[in-house]
Coordinates of N, CA and C in Angstrom, one line a residue:
X1 N -25.8 4.0 -3.4 CA -25.0 4.5 -4.4 C -24.6 3.1 -5.1
X2 N -24.8 3.2 -6.5 CA -24.6 1.9 -7.2 C -23.1 1.6 -7.1
X3 N -22.5 0.3 -7.6 CA -21.2 -0.3 -7.6 C -20.6 0.5 -8.7
X4 N -21.2 0.7 -9.9 CA -20.7 1.5 -10.9 C -20.3 2.9 -10.5
X5 N -21.1 3.7 -9.8 CA -21.1 5.0 -9.5 C -19.8 5.2 -8.6
X6 N -19.8 4.1 -7.6 CA -18.7 4.1 -6.8 C -17.4 4.0 -7.5
X7 N -17.2 3.2 -8.3 CA -16.2 2.8 -9.2 C -15.6 4.0 -9.9
X8 N -16.6 4.7 -10.4 CA -16.4 6.1 -11.1 C -15.8 7.1 -10.1
X9 N -16.3 7.2 -9.1 CA -15.9 8.1 -8.0 C -14.5 7.9 -7.7
X10 N -14.4 6.6 -7.4 CA -12.9 6.1 -7.0 C -11.9 6.4 -8.2
X11 N -12.2 6.1 -9.4 CA -11.4 6.3 -10.6 C -11.0 7.9 -10.4
X12 N -12.0 8.7 -10.5 CA -11.8 10.2 -10.5 C -11.0 10.7 -9.3
X13 N -11.2 10.1 -8.1 CA -10.4 10.4 -7.0 C -8.9 10.1 -7.3
X14 N -8.5 8.8 -7.8 CA -7.2 8.3 -8.0 C -6.6 9.3 -8.9
X15 N -7.2 9.6 -10.1 CA -6.6 10.4 -11.1 C -6.2 11.7 -10.7
X16 N -6.8 12.1 -9.5 CA -6.4 13.5 -9.0 C -5.1 13.5 -8.4
X17 N -4.5 12.4 -7.7 CA -3.4 12.6 -7.0 C -2.4 11.6 -7.0
X18 N -2.4 10.7 -7.7 CA -1.6 9.6 -7.6 C -1.0 9.2 -8.9
X19 N 0.2 9.0 -9.1 CA 0.7 8.4 -10.5 C 1.7 7.4 -10.3
X20 N 1.7 6.5 -11.4 CA 2.5 5.3 -11.2 C 3.8 5.4 -12.1
X21 N 4.6 4.9 -11.5 CA 6.0 5.0 -12.3 C 6.4 3.6 -13.0
X22 N 7.2 3.6 -13.8 CA 7.6 2.4 -14.5 C 8.0 1.2 -13.3
X23 N 7.7 0.0 -13.6 CA 8.0 -0.9 -12.5 C 9.4 -1.3 -12.2
X24 N 9.7 -1.9 -11.0 CA 10.9 -2.4 -10.6 C 10.7 -4.1 -10.7
X25 N 11.4 -4.6 -11.6 CA 11.2 -6.1 -12.1 C 12.3 -7.0 -11.3
X26 N 11.9 -8.0 -10.7 CA 12.8 -9.0 -10.0 C 13.2 -9.8 -11.1
X27 N 14.4 -10.2 -11.4 CA 14.8 -11.0 -12.6 C 14.5 -12.4 -12.3
X28 N 14.0 -13.2 -13.3 CA 13.7 -14.6 -12.9 C 15.1 -15.3 -12.7
X29 N 14.6 -16.3 -12.0 CA 15.9 -17.3 -11.7 C 16.0 -18.6 -12.4
X30 N 17.1 -18.7 -12.8 CA 17.1 -20.0 -13.8 C 17.1 -21.3 -12.9
X31 N 17.4 -21.1 -11.7 CA 17.1 -22.3 -10.8 C 15.7 -22.5 -10.1
X32 N 14.9 -21.6 -10.6 CA 13.4 -21.7 -9.9 C 13.3 -20.6 -8.7
X33 N 12.8 -21.0 -7.6 CA 12.7 -20.2 -6.4 C 13.6 -19.5 -5.9
X34 N 13.9 -18.1 -5.6 CA 14.9 -17.5 -4.9 C 14.7 -18.0 -3.3
X35 N 15.6 -18.4 -2.6 CA 15.5 -18.7 -1.2 C 16.6 -18.1 -0.4
X36 N 17.5 -17.4 -1.0 CA 18.7 -16.8 -0.3 C 18.5 -15.2 -0.4
X37 N 18.2 -14.5 0.7 CA 17.8 -13.0 0.7 C 19.3 -12.2 0.4
X38 N 20.4 -13.0 0.3 CA 21.4 -12.2 -0.2 C 21.8 -12.5 -1.6
X39 N 20.8 -13.0 -2.4 CA 21.1 -13.2 -3.8 C 21.2 -12.0 -4.4
X40 N 22.1 -11.8 -5.5 CA 22.2 -10.5 -6.2 C 20.9 -9.8 -6.8
X41 N 20.0 -10.7 -7.4 CA 18.7 -10.0 -7.8 C 17.8 -9.7 -6.9
X42 N 17.9 -10.3 -5.5 CA 17.1 -9.9 -4.5 C 17.6 -8.4 -4.0
X43 N 18.8 -8.4 -3.7 CA 19.5 -7.2 -3.3 C 19.4 -5.9 -4.4
X44 N 19.6 -6.4 -5.7 CA 19.3 -5.4 -6.9 C 18.1 -4.7 -6.7
X45 N 16.9 -5.6 -6.6 CA 15.4 -5.1 -6.6 C 15.3 -4.2 -5.6
X46 N 15.8 -4.6 -4.3 CA 15.4 -3.7 -3.1 C 16.3 -2.3 -3.4
X47 N 17.4 -2.3 -3.7 CA 18.1 -1.0 -4.0 C 17.5 -0.2 -5.1
X48 N 17.0 -1.0 -6.2 CA 16.4 -0.1 -7.2 C 15.1 0.4 -6.8
X49 N 14.5 -0.3 -6.0 CA 13.1 0.1 -5.5 C 13.2 1.2 -4.6
X50 N 14.2 1.2 -3.7 CA 14.4 2.5 -2.9 C 14.9 3.6 -3.6
X51 N 16.0 3.4 -4.6 CA 16.2 4.6 -5.4 C 15.1 5.3 -6.1
X52 N 14.2 4.5 -6.6 CA 13.1 4.9 -7.6 C 12.1 5.8 -6.7
X53 N 11.9 5.2 -5.4 CA 11.2 5.9 -4.5 C 11.7 7.2 -4.2
X54 N 12.9 7.1 -3.8 CA 13.5 8.4 -3.3 C 13.7 9.5 -4.7
X55 N 13.7 9.1 -5.9 CA 13.7 10.0 -6.9 C 12.3 10.4 -7.5
X56 N 11.4 9.8 -7.1 CA 10.0 10.0 -7.5 C 9.4 11.2 -6.9
X57 N 8.5 11.8 -7.5 CA 7.6 12.9 -7.0 C 6.7 12.6 -6.1
X58 N 6.3 13.4 -5.1 CA 5.2 13.0 -4.1 C 4.1 12.5 -4.8
X59 N 3.4 11.5 -4.2 CA 2.2 11.0 -4.9 C 2.5 9.9 -6.0
X60 N 3.7 9.4 -6.0 CA 4.0 8.4 -6.8 C 4.0 7.1 -6.2
X61 N 3.4 6.2 -7.2 CA 3.3 4.6 -6.6 C 4.4 4.0 -7.5
X62 N 5.1 3.3 -6.9 CA 6.3 2.4 -7.5 C 5.9 0.9 -7.5
X63 N 5.4 0.2 -8.7 CA 5.1 -1.0 -8.7 C 6.3 -2.0 -8.6
X64 N 6.3 -2.9 -7.9 CA 7.3 -4.1 -7.9 C 6.7 -5.4 -8.5
X65 N 7.2 -5.8 -9.7 CA 6.7 -6.8 -10.5 C 7.4 -8.0 -10.1
X66 N 6.6 -9.1 -9.8 CA 7.2 -10.4 -9.6 C 6.6 -11.4 -10.7
X67 N 6.4 -10.9 -11.6 CA 5.9 -11.8 -12.8 C 6.8 -12.7 -13.1
X68 N 6.6 -14.2 -13.2 CA 7.5 -15.0 -13.5 C 8.7 -15.4 -12.4
X69 N 8.4 -15.0 -11.2 CA 9.3 -15.0 -10.1 C 8.7 -15.6 -8.9
X70 N 9.5 -16.6 -8.2 CA 8.8 -17.1 -6.9 C 10.1 -16.7 -5.8
X71 N 9.6 -16.2 -4.8 CA 10.6 -15.8 -3.6 C 10.1 -16.3 -2.3
X72 N 11.1 -16.8 -1.7 CA 10.8 -17.3 -0.2 C 10.3 -16.1 0.6
X73 N 9.9 -16.4 1.9 CA 9.3 -15.3 2.8 C 10.6 -14.5 3.1
X74 N 11.7 -15.0 3.4 CA 12.9 -14.3 3.8 C 13.4 -13.4 2.6
X75 N 13.3 -13.8 1.4 CA 13.5 -12.9 0.3 C 12.6 -11.8 0.1
X76 N 11.4 -12.1 0.3 CA 10.3 -11.1 0.2 C 10.4 -10.1 1.3
X77 N 10.8 -10.4 2.4 CA 11.3 -9.6 3.7 C 12.4 -8.8 3.4
X78 N 13.4 -9.3 2.8 CA 14.6 -8.7 2.4 C 14.3 -7.5 1.6
X79 N 13.4 -7.7 0.6 CA 13.0 -6.5 -0.5 C 12.4 -5.6 0.3
X80 N 11.2 -5.9 0.7 CA 10.1 -5.0 1.1 C 10.3 -4.5 2.6
X81 N 10.9 -5.2 3.6 CA 11.2 -4.8 4.8 C 11.7 -3.5 4.9
X82 N 13.0 -3.2 4.4 CA 13.5 -1.9 4.4 C 12.8 -0.8 3.6
X83 N 12.1 -1.2 2.6 CA 11.2 -0.3 1.9 C 9.9 0.3 2.8
X84 N 9.3 -0.7 3.1 CA 8.0 -0.4 4.1 C 8.5 0.4 5.3
X85 N 9.6 0.0 6.0 CA 10.1 0.7 7.2 C 10.3 2.3 6.7
X86 N 11.0 2.4 5.6 CA 11.2 3.8 5.2 C 10.0 4.7 4.8
X87 N 8.8 3.9 4.4 CA 7.5 4.5 4.1 C 7.0 4.9 5.5
X88 N 7.0 4.1 6.5 CA 6.2 4.1 7.7 C 7.2 5.3 8.5
X89 N 8.6 5.2 8.4 CA 9.2 6.3 9.3 C 9.3 7.5 8.4
X90 N 8.6 7.7 7.4 CA 8.5 8.9 6.5 C 9.8 9.4 6.0
X91 N 10.7 8.4 5.6 CA 11.8 8.7 4.9 C 11.7 9.1 3.5
X92 N 10.4 8.6 2.8 CA 10.1 8.5 1.4 C 8.7 9.0 1.4
X93 N 8.2 10.0 2.2 CA 7.1 10.4 2.5 C 6.1 10.7 1.4
X94 N 4.9 10.3 1.1 CA 4.2 10.6 0.0 C 4.6 9.7 -1.3
X95 N 5.4 8.6 -1.1 CA 5.7 7.8 -2.2 C 5.4 6.4 -1.5
X96 N 5.0 5.7 -2.6 CA 4.4 4.2 -2.2 C 4.8 3.0 -2.9
X97 N 4.6 1.9 -2.7 CA 4.9 0.7 -3.3 C 3.6 -0.3 -3.5
X98 N 3.4 -0.9 -4.8 CA 2.4 -1.8 -4.9 C 3.1 -3.0 -5.6
X99 N 2.9 -4.2 -5.0 CA 3.4 -5.5 -5.4 C 2.4 -6.1 -6.5
X100 N 3.0 -6.3 -7.7 CA 2.1 -7.2 -8.8 C 2.5 -8.6 -8.9
X101 N 1.8 -9.5 -8.6 CA 2.2 -11.0 -8.5 C 1.0 -11.7 -9.4
X102 N 1.2 -11.5 -10.7 CA 0.0 -12.0 -11.5 C -0.1 -13.7 -11.2
X103 N 0.6 -14.5 -10.7 CA 0.4 -15.8 -10.5 C -0.3 -16.1 -9.0
X104 N 0.1 -15.2 -8.0 CA -0.4 -15.2 -6.9 C 0.5 -16.2 -6.0
X105 N 1.6 -16.8 -6.5 CA 2.4 -17.8 -5.8 C 3.2 -17.0 -4.8
X106 N 3.2 -15.9 -4.7 CA 4.2 -15.2 -3.7 C 3.5 -14.6 -2.6
X107 N 2.2 -14.6 -2.5 CA 1.3 -13.9 -1.5 C 1.4 -14.5 -0.2
X108 N 1.5 -15.9 -0.1 CA 1.4 -16.7 1.3 C 2.9 -16.3 1.9
X109 N 3.9 -16.4 1.1 CA 5.2 -16.1 1.5 C 5.4 -14.8 2.0
X110 N 4.9 -13.8 1.3 CA 4.9 -12.3 1.6 C 4.3 -12.0 2.9
X111 N 3.0 -12.7 3.0 CA 2.4 -12.5 4.4 C 3.3 -13.0 5.4
X112 N 3.9 -14.2 5.3 CA 4.6 -14.7 6.4 C 5.8 -13.8 6.8
X113 N 6.6 -13.4 5.6 CA 7.7 -12.8 5.7 C 7.6 -11.4 6.3
X114 N 6.4 -10.7 6.0 CA 6.1 -9.5 6.5 C 5.5 -9.5 8.0
X115 N 5.0 -10.4 8.4 CA 4.7 -10.8 9.8 C 6.0 -11.1 10.7
X116 N 6.9 -11.7 10.1 CA 8.1 -12.0 10.9 C 8.8 -10.7 11.0
X117 N 9.1 -9.9 9.8 CA 9.8 -8.8 9.8 C 9.3 -7.7 10.8
X118 N 7.8 -7.7 10.8 CA 7.2 -6.6 11.7 C 7.5 -7.0 13.2
X119 N 7.5 -8.3 13.5 CA 7.7 -8.7 14.7 C 9.2 -8.3 15.1
X120 N 10.1 -8.6 14.3 CA 11.7 -8.4 14.4 C 12.0 -6.9 14.6
X121 N 11.3 -6.1 13.9 CA 11.4 -4.6 14.0 C 10.5 -3.7 14.8
X122 N 9.4 -4.3 15.3 CA 8.4 -3.9 16.1 C 7.9 -2.6 15.4
X123 N 7.5 -2.8 14.1 CA 6.6 -2.1 13.2 C 5.7 -3.0 12.5
X124 N 4.7 -2.3 12.4 CA 3.5 -2.9 11.2 C 4.0 -2.7 9.8
X125 N 4.4 -3.7 9.1 CA 4.9 -3.5 7.7 C 3.9 -4.1 7.0
X126 N 3.0 -3.4 6.2 CA 1.8 -3.9 5.4 C 1.9 -3.4 4.0
X127 N 1.7 -4.1 3.0 CA 1.9 -3.8 1.7 C 0.7 -4.2 0.8
X128 N 0.4 -3.1 -0.1 CA -0.7 -3.4 -1.2 C -0.2 -4.5 -2.2
X129 N -1.1 -5.4 -2.4 CA -0.7 -6.6 -3.2 C -1.8 -6.8 -4.2
X130 N -1.3 -7.0 -5.6 CA -2.3 -7.2 -6.6 C -1.7 -8.8 -7.1
X131 N -2.8 -9.6 -6.8 CA -2.5 -11.2 -7.3 C -3.4 -11.4 -8.5
X132 N -3.6 -12.8 -8.5 CA -4.2 -13.3 -9.7 C -5.4 -12.6 -10.4
X133 N -6.1 -11.9 -9.5 CA -7.3 -11.2 -9.9 C -7.0 -9.7 -10.3
X134 N -5.9 -9.3 -10.0 CA -5.3 -7.8 -10.2 C -6.3 -7.0 -9.4
X135 N -6.5 -7.4 -8.0 CA -7.4 -6.4 -7.4 C -6.5 -6.1 -6.1
X136 N -6.6 -4.9 -5.5 CA -5.7 -4.6 -4.4 C -6.2 -5.3 -3.1
X137 N -5.3 -6.0 -2.4 CA -5.4 -6.8 -1.2 C -4.1 -6.2 -0.3
X138 N -4.4 -6.5 1.0 CA -3.4 -6.1 1.9 C -2.7 -7.3 2.4
X139 N -1.4 -7.3 2.5 CA -0.6 -8.3 3.0 C 0.3 -7.9 4.1
X140 N 0.5 -8.7 5.1 CA 1.1 -8.5 6.2 C 0.3 -8.5 7.6
X141 N 0.9 -7.9 8.8 CA 0.0 -8.0 10.0 C -1.0 -6.8 9.9
X142 N -2.0 -6.8 9.1 CA -3.0 -5.8 9.2 C -4.1 -6.0 10.1
X143 N -4.6 -5.3 10.8 CA -5.9 -5.6 11.7 C -7.1 -5.3 10.9
X144 N -8.2 -5.8 11.5 CA -9.5 -5.7 10.8 C -9.9 -4.1 10.5
X145 N -9.7 -3.4 11.4 CA -10.1 -2.2 11.3 C -9.1 -1.3 10.2
X146 N -8.0 -1.4 10.3 CA -7.3 -0.9 9.1 C -7.7 -1.3 7.6
X147 N -7.9 -2.7 7.7 CA -8.3 -3.3 6.3 C -9.7 -2.8 6.0
X148 N -10.7 -2.6 6.9 CA -12.0 -2.0 6.6 C -12.0 -0.5 6.2
X149 N -11.0 0.2 6.8 CA -10.8 1.4 6.5 C -10.2 1.7 5.2
X150 N -9.3 1.0 4.7 CA -8.6 0.9 3.5 C -9.8 0.5 2.6
X151 N -10.4 -0.4 2.6 CA -11.7 -0.8 1.6 C -12.5 0.1 1.5
X152 N -12.8 0.9 2.5 CA -14.0 2.1 2.5 C -13.4 3.0 1.4
X153 N -12.1 3.5 1.7 CA -11.5 4.6 0.8 C -11.4 3.9 -0.6
X154 N -11.1 2.7 -0.7 CA -11.0 2.1 -2.1 C -12.3 2.2 -2.9
X155 N -13.4 2.1 -2.2 CA -14.6 2.3 -3.0 C -14.9 3.7 -3.1
X156 N -14.2 4.8 -2.9 CA -14.3 6.0 -3.3 C -14.7 7.1 -2.2
X157 N -15.0 6.6 -1.1 CA -15.3 7.3 0.1 C -13.9 7.9 0.8
X158 N -13.7 9.0 0.7 CA -12.2 9.4 1.2 C -12.3 10.6 2.1
X159 N -13.4 10.9 3.0 CA -13.3 11.9 4.0 C -13.7 11.3 5.2
X160 N -13.2 11.9 6.3 CA -13.4 11.4 7.7 C -15.0 11.7 8.1
X161 N -15.6 12.6 7.4 CA -17.1 12.8 7.8 C -18.1 11.4 7.1
X162 N -17.5 11.0 6.2 CA -18.1 9.9 5.3 C -18.0 8.7 6.1
X163 N -16.7 8.5 6.7 CA -16.4 7.2 7.4 C -17.3 7.3 8.7
X164 N -17.2 8.3 9.4 CA -17.9 8.6 10.7 C -19.4 8.4 10.4
X165 N -20.0 8.8 9.5 CA -21.5 8.4 9.0 C -21.6 7.1 8.9
X166 N -20.8 6.5 7.8 CA -21.1 5.1 7.6 C -20.9 4.1 8.6
X167 N -20.0 4.6 9.6 CA -19.6 3.5 10.6 C -20.0 3.9 12.1
X168 N -20.8 5.0 12.2 CA -21.4 5.4 13.4 C -20.2 5.8 14.4
X169 N -19.2 6.5 13.9 CA -18.1 7.0 14.6 C -18.2 8.4 14.9
X170 N -17.5 8.9 16.0 CA -17.2 10.2 16.0 C -16.2 10.9 14.9
X171 N -16.2 12.0 14.7 CA -15.3 12.6 13.8 C -13.8 12.3 14.1
X172 N -13.5 12.4 15.3 CA -12.1 12.1 15.8 C -11.8 10.8 15.6
X173 N -12.8 9.7 15.9 CA -12.3 8.4 15.7 C -12.3 8.0 14.2
X174 N -13.1 8.7 13.3 CA -13.0 8.4 12.0 C -11.6 9.0 11.3
X175 N -11.2 10.2 11.9 CA -9.9 10.8 11.5 C -8.9 10.0 11.9
X176 N -8.8 9.5 13.1 CA -7.7 8.6 13.6 C -7.6 7.3 12.7
X177 N -8.7 6.7 12.4 CA -8.6 5.4 11.6 C -8.1 5.9 10.1
X178 N -8.4 6.8 9.6 CA -7.8 7.3 8.2 C -6.4 7.4 8.5
X179 N -6.1 8.2 9.6 CA -4.6 8.7 9.6 C -3.8 7.4 9.9
X180 N -4.2 6.4 10.7 CA -3.5 5.1 10.9 C -3.0 4.5 9.5
X181 N -4.3 4.2 8.7 CA -4.0 3.6 7.4 C -3.1 4.5 6.6
X182 N -3.0 5.7 6.7 CA -2.1 6.4 6.0 C -0.7 6.3 6.4
X183 N -0.4 6.3 7.6 CA 0.8 6.0 8.2 C 1.4 4.9 7.8
X184 N 0.8 3.7 7.6 CA 1.0 2.4 7.0 C 1.5 2.4 5.6
X185 N 1.2 3.5 4.9 CA 1.3 3.7 3.5 C 0.3 3.1 2.5
X186 N -0.9 3.0 3.1 CA -2.0 2.5 2.3 C -2.7 3.5 1.8
X187 N -2.8 4.7 2.3 CA -3.5 5.9 2.0 C -2.8 7.1 1.8
X188 N -3.1 8.1 0.9 CA -2.4 9.2 0.5 C -3.3 10.5 0.8
X189 N -2.9 11.4 1.4 CA -3.8 12.6 1.6 C -3.0 13.9 1.1
X190 N -3.2 14.2 -0.2 CA -2.7 15.2 -0.9 C -3.2 16.7 -0.7
X191 N -4.3 16.6 -0.3 CA -4.8 17.9 0.0 C -5.9 18.1 1.1
X192 N -6.1 19.1 1.6 CA -7.2 19.5 2.5 C -8.4 20.4 2.0
X193 N -9.4 20.1 2.5 CA -10.5 20.9 1.9 C -11.4 21.8 3.2
X194 N -12.0 22.7 2.9 CA -12.7 23.4 3.9 C -14.0 22.7 4.1
X195 N -14.4 22.6 5.4 CA -15.7 22.1 5.8 C -16.8 23.2 6.3
X196 N -18.0 22.7 6.0 CA -19.1 23.9 6.5 C -18.8 23.9 8.0
X197 N -18.9 25.2 8.5 CA -18.8 25.7 9.7 C -17.5 25.9 10.2
X198 N -16.6 25.9 9.2 CA -15.0 26.2 9.5 C -14.2 24.9 9.9
X199 N -12.9 25.1 9.8 CA -12.1 23.9 9.8 C -11.6 23.3 8.3
X200 N -10.8 22.4 8.6 CA -10.7 21.6 7.3 C -10.5 20.0 7.5
X201 N -10.5 19.4 6.4 CA -10.3 17.9 6.6 C -9.3 17.4 5.4
X202 N -8.6 16.3 5.6 CA -8.0 15.7 4.7 C -8.9 14.8 3.7
X203 N -8.3 14.8 2.4 CA -9.0 14.0 1.4 C -8.1 12.9 1.1
X204 N -8.6 11.6 1.4 CA -7.5 10.6 1.1 C -7.8 9.8 -0.2
X205 N -6.7 9.2 -0.6 CA -6.6 8.3 -1.9 C -6.0 6.9 -1.4
X206 N -6.7 6.0 -2.1 CA -6.2 4.7 -1.6 C -4.8 4.3 -2.6
X207 N -3.9 3.9 -2.1 CA -2.7 3.5 -2.7 C -3.2 2.1 -3.4
X208 N -3.3 1.9 -4.7 CA -3.8 0.7 -5.2 C -3.1 0.4 -6.6

């Protein structure tokens, strides 16, 4: 299948089940980079992000805008750590966050901050990140298997039988890989569909 048709398939899939809210914006600092995780704009962004996730309908993606802002690793962990834990622990099930970082200046600190926060809380905290090229990437302690699964679904292939065929996996192994990525808040499964011969399978959408 061509790249264009894959893109079209992915766009149609996304349109079926995910909606984007207005963004939460971190206010620019007059002094340059934020380094204090207790700074009011940092705390405000975290509170606003959580509140918007809780108030949004299932299938919502809440963007966090870092345009014109630089944050230290500890500040990014202070904002995203509690949010990603809430997603992983299913306190805001079916709601997601994507970070927009147009300059790309925050990506390295985000990766460092989420690695440290993941170790501290014994959870894998991974976030979808849109940097300079505005394409979705994964930041945090993501393993190769999860990243490959996310990229597979991002291209428009969104059923376990497709993953099983493409990767020479059993249906159960493919289902487990998709479920693991979904648990991290990287995929959304709004519906199930019948499969030939009986049973049903989830249809997954990429959080992007």
